[in-house]
Each structure stands twice: as C-alpha cells, then as structure tokens.
Coordinates of C-alpha atoms and ligand atoms in Angstrom, one line a residue:
X1 CA 0.0 0.0 0.0
X2 CA 1.8 3.0 -1.3
X3 CA 0.7 6.2 0.5
X4 CA 1.7 9.7 -0.6
X5 CA 2.2 11.9 2.4
X6 CA 1.7 15.6 1.7
X7 CA 2.0 17.6 4.9
X8 CA 1.8 21.1 3.4
X9 CA 1.9 24.3 5.4
X10 CA 1.3 25.7 8.8
X11 CA 0.2 23.0 11.3
X12 CA 0.2 20.5 8.4
X13 CA 3.6 19.2 9.2
X14 CA 2.9 18.8 12.9
X15 CA -0.4 16.9 12.6
X16 CA 1.0 14.8 9.8
X17 CA 3.9 13.6 12.0
X18 CA 1.4 12.2 14.5
X19 CA -0.6 10.4 11.8
X20 CA 2.6 8.9 10.4
X21 CA 3.4 7.6 14.0
X22 CA 0.0 5.9 14.1
X23 CA 0.6 4.3 10.7
X24 CA 3.8 2.9 12.0
X25 CA 2.2 0.9 14.8
X26 CA -0.7 -0.6 12.7
X27 CA 1.4 -3.5 11.5
X28 CA 0.3 -3.0 7.9
X29 CA 2.6 -3.1 4.8
X30 CA 2.6 0.7 4.2
X31 CA 5.1 2.2 1.9
X32 CA 5.2 6.0 2.3
X33 CA 6.7 8.8 0.4
X34 CA 6.6 12.4 1.4
X35 CA 6.5 15.5 -0.9
X36 CA 6.1 19.2 -0.6
X37 CA 2.8 20.9 -1.5
X38 CA 1.2 24.3 -1.1
X39 CA 3.3 27.2 0.1
X40 CA 6.2 24.9 1.1
X41 CA 6.4 23.6 -2.5
X42 CA 6.2 27.2 -3.8
X43 CA 9.1 28.2 -1.7
X44 CA 11.2 25.2 -2.8
X45 CA 10.1 24.7 -6.4
X46 CA 8.2 27.9 -7.4
X47 CA 4.9 26.1 -7.7
X48 CA 2.3 24.9 -5.1
X49 CA 1.7 21.6 -7.0
X50 CA 5.0 20.6 -8.6
X51 CA 4.9 18.0 -11.3
X52 CA 6.8 15.6 -9.0
X53 CA 4.3 15.9 -6.2
X54 CA 1.4 15.4 -8.7
X55 CA 3.1 12.3 -10.1
X56 CA 3.6 10.9 -6.7
X57 CA 0.0 11.4 -5.8
X58 CA -1.0 9.8 -9.1
X59 CA 1.2 6.7 -8.5
X60 CA 0.1 6.2 -4.9
X61 CA -2.8 4.1 -3.8
X62 CA -4.0 7.0 -1.6
X63 CA -2.9 10.4 -0.5
X64 CA -2.8 11.7 3.1
X65 CA -2.9 15.5 3.0
X66 CA -2.3 18.0 5.8
X67 CA -3.3 21.5 5.0
X68 CA -2.1 24.4 2.8
X69 CA -2.1 28.2 2.9
X70 CA -0.7 31.2 4.7
X71 CA -1.6 34.8 4.6
X72 CA 1.9 35.7 3.3
X73 CA 0.9 34.1 -0.1
X74 CA -2.3 36.2 -0.5
X75 CA -0.5 38.6 -2.8
X76 CA 0.8 36.0 -5.3
X77 CA -0.9 35.5 -8.6
X78 CA -3.8 33.1 -8.2
X79 CA -2.1 30.1 -10.0
X80 CA 0.8 30.3 -7.5
X81 CA -1.2 30.4 -4.3
X82 CA -1.2 27.4 -2.0
X83 CA -4.9 26.7 -2.4
X84 CA -4.3 25.9 -6.1
X85 CA -2.5 22.8 -4.9
X86 CA -5.6 21.2 -3.4
X87 CA -7.8 22.4 -6.3
X88 CA -5.2 20.9 -8.8
X89 CA -5.1 17.6 -7.0
X90 CA -8.9 17.3 -7.0
X91 CA -9.0 18.1 -10.6
X92 CA -6.1 16.1 -11.9
X93 CA -7.0 13.0 -9.8
X94 CA -10.7 13.2 -10.6
X95 CA -11.7 13.4 -7.0
X96 CA -15.3 14.4 -7.5
X97 CA -16.8 13.0 -4.3
X98 CA -16.0 14.7 -1.1
X99 CA -17.3 13.0 2.1
X100 CA -17.3 15.2 5.2
X101 CA -18.8 13.6 8.3
X102 CA -19.8 15.9 11.1
X103 CA -19.9 13.9 14.3
X104 CA -20.4 15.2 17.8
X105 CA -18.4 13.0 20.1
X106 CA -20.3 12.5 23.3
X107 CA -17.2 13.4 25.3
X108 CA -17.1 16.8 23.5
X109 CA -20.7 17.9 23.5
X110 CA -19.7 20.9 25.8
X111 CA -17.3 22.2 23.0
X112 CA -20.3 23.0 20.7
X113 CA -21.7 26.5 20.7
X114 CA -25.2 25.0 20.4
X115 CA -27.2 23.6 23.3
X116 CA -26.0 20.1 24.2
X117 CA -29.4 18.5 23.5
X118 CA -29.3 19.8 19.9
X119 CA -25.9 18.3 19.1
X120 CA -25.5 15.3 21.4
X121 CA -25.3 12.2 19.2
X122 CA -25.1 14.2 16.0
X123 CA -23.7 12.1 13.1
X124 CA -24.4 13.5 9.7
X125 CA -22.5 13.1 6.4
X126 CA -22.1 16.0 3.9
X127 CA -21.3 14.8 0.4
X128 CA -20.0 17.7 -1.6
X129 CA -19.4 17.5 -5.4
X130 CA -15.8 18.6 -5.7
X131 CA -14.7 19.1 -9.3
X132 CA -17.5 21.1 -10.9
X133 CA -19.7 24.1 -10.2
X134 CA -18.6 27.7 -10.1
X135 CA -15.2 26.5 -8.7
X136 CA -14.1 25.2 -12.1
X137 CA -16.6 26.5 -14.5
X138 CA -15.3 28.4 -17.6
X139 CA -15.3 31.1 -18.7
X140 CA -14.2 33.2 -15.8
X141 CA -12.1 36.3 -15.5
X142 CA -12.0 40.1 -15.6
X143 CA -13.1 42.3 -18.5
X144 CA -14.8 45.6 -19.3
X145 CA -18.6 45.1 -19.1
X146 CA -20.5 45.5 -22.4
X147 CA -23.9 45.3 -20.7
X148 CA -25.4 45.0 -17.2
X149 CA -25.9 47.9 -14.8
X150 CA -22.7 49.6 -15.7
X151 CA -21.5 49.1 -19.3
X152 CA -17.9 50.2 -19.7
X153 CA -17.0 49.4 -16.1
X154 CA -14.5 46.9 -15.0
X155 CA -16.1 43.6 -14.0
X156 CA -15.3 40.1 -12.9
X157 CA -17.3 36.9 -13.6
X158 CA -17.3 33.2 -12.9
X159 CA -19.5 30.4 -14.4
X160 CA -21.7 28.1 -12.5
X161 CA -22.3 24.9 -14.5
X162 CA -23.0 21.2 -14.1
X163 CA -23.4 18.5 -16.7
X164 CA -25.8 15.7 -16.3
X165 CA -23.1 12.9 -15.8
X166 CA -21.4 15.1 -13.1
X167 CA -24.7 15.3 -11.2
X168 CA -25.6 11.6 -11.7
X169 CA -22.3 10.3 -10.4
X170 CA -22.3 12.3 -7.2
X171 CA -26.0 11.4 -6.7
X172 CA -25.1 7.7 -7.0
X173 CA -22.4 8.2 -4.3
X174 CA -24.9 9.9 -2.1
X175 CA -27.7 7.4 -2.5
X176 CA -25.3 4.5 -1.8
X177 CA -23.9 6.2 1.3
X178 CA -27.5 6.8 2.5
X179 CA -28.2 3.1 1.9
X180 CA -25.4 2.2 4.2
X181 CA -26.7 4.5 6.9
X182 CA -30.3 5.5 7.7
X183 CA -31.7 5.6 4.1
X184 CA -32.4 9.3 4.2
X185 CA -30.9 11.8 1.8
X186 CA -31.3 15.6 1.5
X187 CA -30.3 17.2 -1.7
X188 CA -29.5 20.9 -1.3
X189 CA -30.0 23.3 -4.2
X190 CA -31.1 26.8 -5.2
X191 CA -33.6 25.7 -7.7
X192 CA -35.8 28.7 -7.0
X193 CA -33.3 31.0 -8.5
X194 CA -30.5 29.1 -10.5
X195 CA -30.9 27.2 -13.7
X196 CA -27.9 25.0 -12.7
X197 CA -29.6 23.9 -9.5
X198 CA -33.0 23.4 -11.0
X199 CA -31.2 20.9 -13.3
X200 CA -29.4 19.5 -10.3
X201 CA -32.7 18.9 -8.6
X202 CA -34.2 17.3 -11.7
X203 CA -31.3 14.9 -12.2
X204 CA -31.1 13.9 -8.5
X205 CA -34.8 13.1 -8.7
X206 CA -34.3 11.0 -11.8
X207 CA -31.5 9.0 -10.1
X208 CA -33.7 8.5 -7.1
X209 CA -35.8 6.1 -9.2
X210 CA -33.0 3.6 -8.8
X211 CA -33.0 3.9 -5.0
X212 CA -36.6 3.5 -4.0
X213 CA -35.5 2.4 -0.5
X214 CA -33.9 5.7 0.2
X215 CA -36.1 8.7 1.3
X216 CA -35.1 11.8 -0.7
X217 CA -36.0 15.4 0.1
X218 CA -34.9 18.6 -1.5
X219 CA -34.0 21.8 0.4
X220 CA -32.9 25.3 -0.7
X221 CA -29.5 26.1 0.5
X222 CA -30.5 29.1 2.6
X223 CA -33.1 27.0 4.4
X224 CA -30.5 24.2 4.8
X225 CA -28.1 26.6 6.5
X226 CA -30.9 27.6 8.8
X227 CA -32.0 24.0 9.6
X228 CA -28.4 23.0 10.3
X229 CA -28.3 25.2 13.3
X230 CA -32.0 24.8 14.2
X231 CA -32.3 21.0 14.1
X232 CA -29.0 19.5 12.9
X233 CA -30.1 16.0 13.9
X234 CA -33.0 16.1 11.4
X235 CA -30.3 15.5 8.6
X236 CA -28.6 12.3 7.9
X237 CA -26.8 12.4 4.5
X238 CA -26.7 15.7 2.6
X239 CA -25.6 16.0 -1.0
X240 CA -24.9 19.3 -2.7
X241 CA -22.7 21.1 -5.2
X242 CA -19.2 22.3 -4.8
X243 CA -19.8 25.9 -3.5
X244 CA -22.8 25.2 -1.3
X245 CA -20.9 22.1 0.0
X246 CA -17.9 24.2 0.9
X247 CA -20.0 26.5 3.0
X248 CA -22.4 24.0 4.6
X249 CA -19.6 21.6 5.5
X250 CA -17.8 24.3 7.6
X251 CA -21.1 25.1 9.2
X252 CA -21.8 21.5 10.0
X253 CA -18.3 21.0 11.3
X254 CA -18.7 23.8 13.8
X255 CA -21.9 22.3 15.2
X256 CA -19.7 19.7 16.7
X257 CA -17.6 22.4 18.3
X258 CA -14.4 20.9 17.1
X259 CA -13.3 21.2 13.5
X260 CA -10.0 19.8 14.8
X261 CA -11.8 16.4 15.1
X262 CA -13.2 16.0 11.6
X263 CA -11.7 14.0 8.8
X264 CA -12.7 14.0 5.1
X265 CA -12.3 11.9 2.1
X266 CA -12.2 13.0 -1.6
X267 CA -12.7 10.0 -3.9
X268 CA -12.5 9.3 -7.5
X269 CA -14.7 6.8 -9.4
X270 CA -12.6 3.8 -8.3
X271 CA -12.6 4.9 -4.6
X272 CA -9.0 6.0 -4.8
X273 CA -8.7 9.1 -2.8
X274 CA -7.2 11.9 -1.0
X275 CA -7.8 12.1 2.8
X276 CA -7.4 15.3 4.8
X277 CA -8.6 17.0 8.0
X278 CA -11.5 19.3 7.4
X279 CA -9.6 22.2 9.0
X280 CA -7.0 24.5 7.4
X281 CA -3.3 25.2 8.0
X282 CA -3.9 27.6 11.0
X283 CA -0.8 29.7 10.6
X284 CA -1.6 31.5 13.8
X285 CA -0.7 28.4 15.9
X286 CA 1.8 26.7 13.5
X287 CA 5.0 25.6 15.1
X288 CA 3.6 25.8 18.7
X289 CA 2.9 22.1 19.1
X290 CA -0.7 22.8 20.2
X291 CA -2.7 21.7 17.1
X292 CA -5.2 18.8 17.3
X293 CA -3.9 15.9 15.3
X294 CA -7.0 13.8 15.7
X295 CA -8.7 14.9 12.4
X296 CA -5.7 13.8 10.5
X297 CA -5.5 10.5 12.4
X298 CA -9.2 10.0 11.7
X299 CA -8.6 10.8 8.0
X300 CA -6.1 7.9 8.0
X301 CA -8.9 5.7 9.4
X302 CA -11.2 6.8 6.6
X303 CA -8.4 6.0 4.1
X304 CA -8.2 2.5 5.5
X305 CA -11.9 2.0 5.2
X306 CA -12.6 3.5 1.8
X307 CA -9.6 3.0 -0.3
X308 CA -7.5 0.3 1.3
X309 CA -10.3 -2.1 2.4
X310 CA -8.9 -2.4 5.9
X311 CA -12.1 -1.6 7.9
X312 CA -10.8 -3.4 10.9
X313 CA -7.7 -1.2 11.2
X314 CA -10.0 1.8 10.7
X315 CA -12.1 0.7 13.7
X316 CA -9.0 0.2 15.8
X317 CA -7.9 3.8 15.2
X318 CA -11.4 5.2 15.9
X319 CA -11.6 3.2 19.1
X320 CA -8.2 4.4 20.1
X321 CA -9.3 8.1 19.6
X322 CA -12.4 7.4 21.5
X323 CA -10.4 5.9 24.4
X324 CA -8.1 8.9 24.5
X325 CA -11.0 11.3 24.7
X326 CA -12.6 9.2 27.4
X327 CA -9.4 9.4 29.3
X328 CA -9.8 13.1 29.4
X329 CA -7.0 14.2 27.0
X330 CA -7.8 17.4 25.2
X331 CA -5.8 19.7 22.8
X332 CA -6.7 23.4 23.3
X333 CA -9.4 23.5 20.6
X334 CA -11.5 20.9 22.5
X335 CA -10.4 21.6 26.0
X336 CA -13.0 22.3 28.8
X337 CA -12.8 22.6 32.6
X338 CA -11.5 19.5 34.3
X339 CA -9.9 18.0 31.3
X340 CA -6.2 17.3 30.8
X341 CA -4.7 19.8 28.3
X342 CA -2.1 18.2 26.0
X343 CA -0.1 19.2 22.9
X344 CA 0.0 17.8 19.4
X345 CA 2.7 15.3 20.2
X346 CA 1.2 14.1 23.5
X347 CA -2.1 13.5 21.8
X348 CA -0.5 11.5 19.0
X349 CA 1.5 9.5 21.5
X350 CA -1.7 8.8 23.5
X351 CA -3.4 7.4 20.4
X352 CA -0.4 5.2 19.7
X353 CA -0.5 4.0 23.3
X354 CA -4.2 3.3 23.1
X355 CA -3.6 1.3 19.9
X356 CA -1.4 -0.9 22.0
X357 CA -4.0 -1.0 24.7
X358 CA -2.0 1.2 27.0
X359 CA -4.5 4.0 27.8
X360 CA -6.5 4.2 30.9
X361 CA -10.1 5.2 30.8
X362 CA -13.3 3.5 29.7
X363 CA -13.7 2.6 26.0
X364 CA -17.1 3.5 24.8
X365 CA -18.7 2.0 21.7
X366 CA -16.8 3.6 18.8
X367 CA -18.6 6.2 16.8
X368 CA -19.8 4.8 13.4
X369 CA -17.9 6.8 10.9
X370 CA -19.4 7.6 7.5
Ligands
IPM1 C1 -12.1 23.3 1.5 C2 -11.3 24.6 1.4 C3 -10.9 24.8 -0.1 C4 -12.2 24.9 -0.9 C5 -10.0 25.9 -0.3 C6 -8.7 25.9 0.5 C7 -9.6 26.0 -1.8 O1 -12.1 25.7 1.9 O2 -11.5 22.2 1.3 O3 -13.3 23.4 1.9 O4 -12.8 26.0 -1.0 O5 -12.6 23.8 -1.4
MG2 MG1 -13.9 25.1 2.8

C-alpha cells in the first residue's frame, strides 16, 4: 500500500507527523513517500503543486494530505497560491466525491456553541461535489462590461455549471452512502433562482428512481443553512454542489464544536482518494505544538476504510481516539474545565498507546464513521 504523504503548510507538518506515527504501529505493509505541497512547495520549487508531487499522488494508492495556505501568499498571482495545490489535486486526480462527516463526540458535547441536546449524538454526512460548479466552470475572468448595470465598467465573472453525468455520479455516491446509513438523503440546491440547480434537482430526482428504498428530500441552500443550526439531527446524508458544500460543511463542522476532530475523504470513481482533515493550516498556531492531530489521524482511518479495504484497522484507530477522549485528554481546541490539556505530540502518543491497549479510561462504543 503506497501512501503519498503531503503535509503542506502551517500546522500541516505537525499533525501529519502524528498520523505517520499511528501508521507505523498498525502493522500493515505501508510504503510511504513524502512530498512538498502548497506554500512549502512554492518556496522550494516555485509552484504549489510541482509535477513531481502530482506524479507521486497519481502513482500512490492513496494520498494523506495535511493543510495548505498562509496569509503571506495572499498577494501571489492566483495560480501560484497554496490553495491551487488542493484544487489541482482534486481536478487532476478526478476526486469528484467529497465526504465530510460531522460527528459530535459524546465526550465533546460541551465544546459546541449549540445547546447540548441539539448536538448530542449528531452524526451527519455531507457529500460535496468537488470538481465542478462555479469553482471550475469556464469562462471566468475580468473584463470591461459591455452590458449590465454599468456598461464600460471593469467587472469580474465566474461560471456556475453542471453537466448531467457530473450530477448523476455524485447522486449515486450519495444514495449509496444513504443506503449504508439511515436511508435518508437531503439534496441541497437553489432551484428557485438558479438554472444550474433546477437541473441538479431534476437529475437527482431522476437518479432516485434507482434507489426507491432511500427517502429523498430537497431543500434550498438558505433554508438548509438555517435548519443545520436549528435542528441538525434532522439531517442524515446531505448531497450538494461544490460551492454550497464548501459553506455548509464548515457550518456542520462547527456544530460539533471541534473542526479539529473532523476527517474528510475525496474520492474518484474507483474509490481511490485523498484524505485530509477538514480544518486548514492555522498559521496562527503553527509551530507551537498545540494543534489537534485527531482529524488527520481519523482521516487515516477513513483511508483504511474507503480506499485500502482495511475496515478493521479503521475501527481500531477510531476506538483508540475514543479511548483517548474518554481518558480526558484534550488539545486546546476541544479543552474544557476539568480535562487534561495536551499538545499535538502528546495527543499522537496517546493514540499510539491506546492502539497498543495502554491508555486508561473506559472505552465507549466507537462512533460509526461515515
Ligand atoms: C475546503 C477549502 C478549499 C475549498 C480551499 C482551500 C480552496 O475551503 O476544502 O473546503 O474551498 O474547497
Ligand atoms: Mg472550505
């Protein structure tokens, strides 16, 4: 199992080091190769996604990705900015299906900004289409307006578009995920205003005919944003486009109070994929050894489950994380009164210890991951 390790920028290198430690104690035939990506790659090679890094990602069975970005690159031309690395990997590897679970760990209910009863037991899965929509739609650019409210003025434009096969394939991923869970899918659109999302709704409805056992409902994105904070547990699997998914998945992550806990998977049509924590590079705390490595460690678990067919190892990791939380260990982002505050490395060490059965504290039933 060849794994490309792309730590990236900011806290990326620190959290990745802990995930690599976890890999090492799993007793699986991993072969890893590490490469630069994002701002780190720009510094060394003049490009955020050098050819060598892309080739490594292509050749690997799976990619474990840290995070990219730093304010200091905000002034670079867009194609040279760190974010282009992740967008490029998604595009070049055909990673169209982004799975973002939002799970509220019972031990962490107090970390949410919502009332405990609203989020206790929350376990939803956001499925975001990842290679289409306004993110990649052409044409885009700047020009002098020839029409509109201010002809002759400078303007900028992007294009929102989805083809039928693009919607069909993400709909299939979503219906199949719903089938493995509670057979309930919400498709989020803006069909009341946008042609693209009326089409989205029509195509998802058409695909639904092949999944009569799954209950499908449709919701406008503004209402979905509202319902997510009003009654988050009314959702199970949510499927939506690239841009709405970007926004709603951050909102959903914050319901759990701990974006530092949430893994994600970006899969291609053969379930090959890139796995990354849902959080960013957090340059404000980089290098301080305080970042939470658990989202990256849980991303490794997702990789084992989805791409490497090692579900048992995935459960072992998830149970180890659960044990560590039950033992009261907390990085700053999830710390609350009475808990033991630890740094990045101590948290990683604790997971490694739990994997070898060396952590005190009761082990609760592991959370079902997506
Ligand atoms: C995400 C991020 C990216 C996105 C950025 C870094 C390009 O916000 O993975 O959600 O917008 O997709
Ligand atoms: Mg985002």
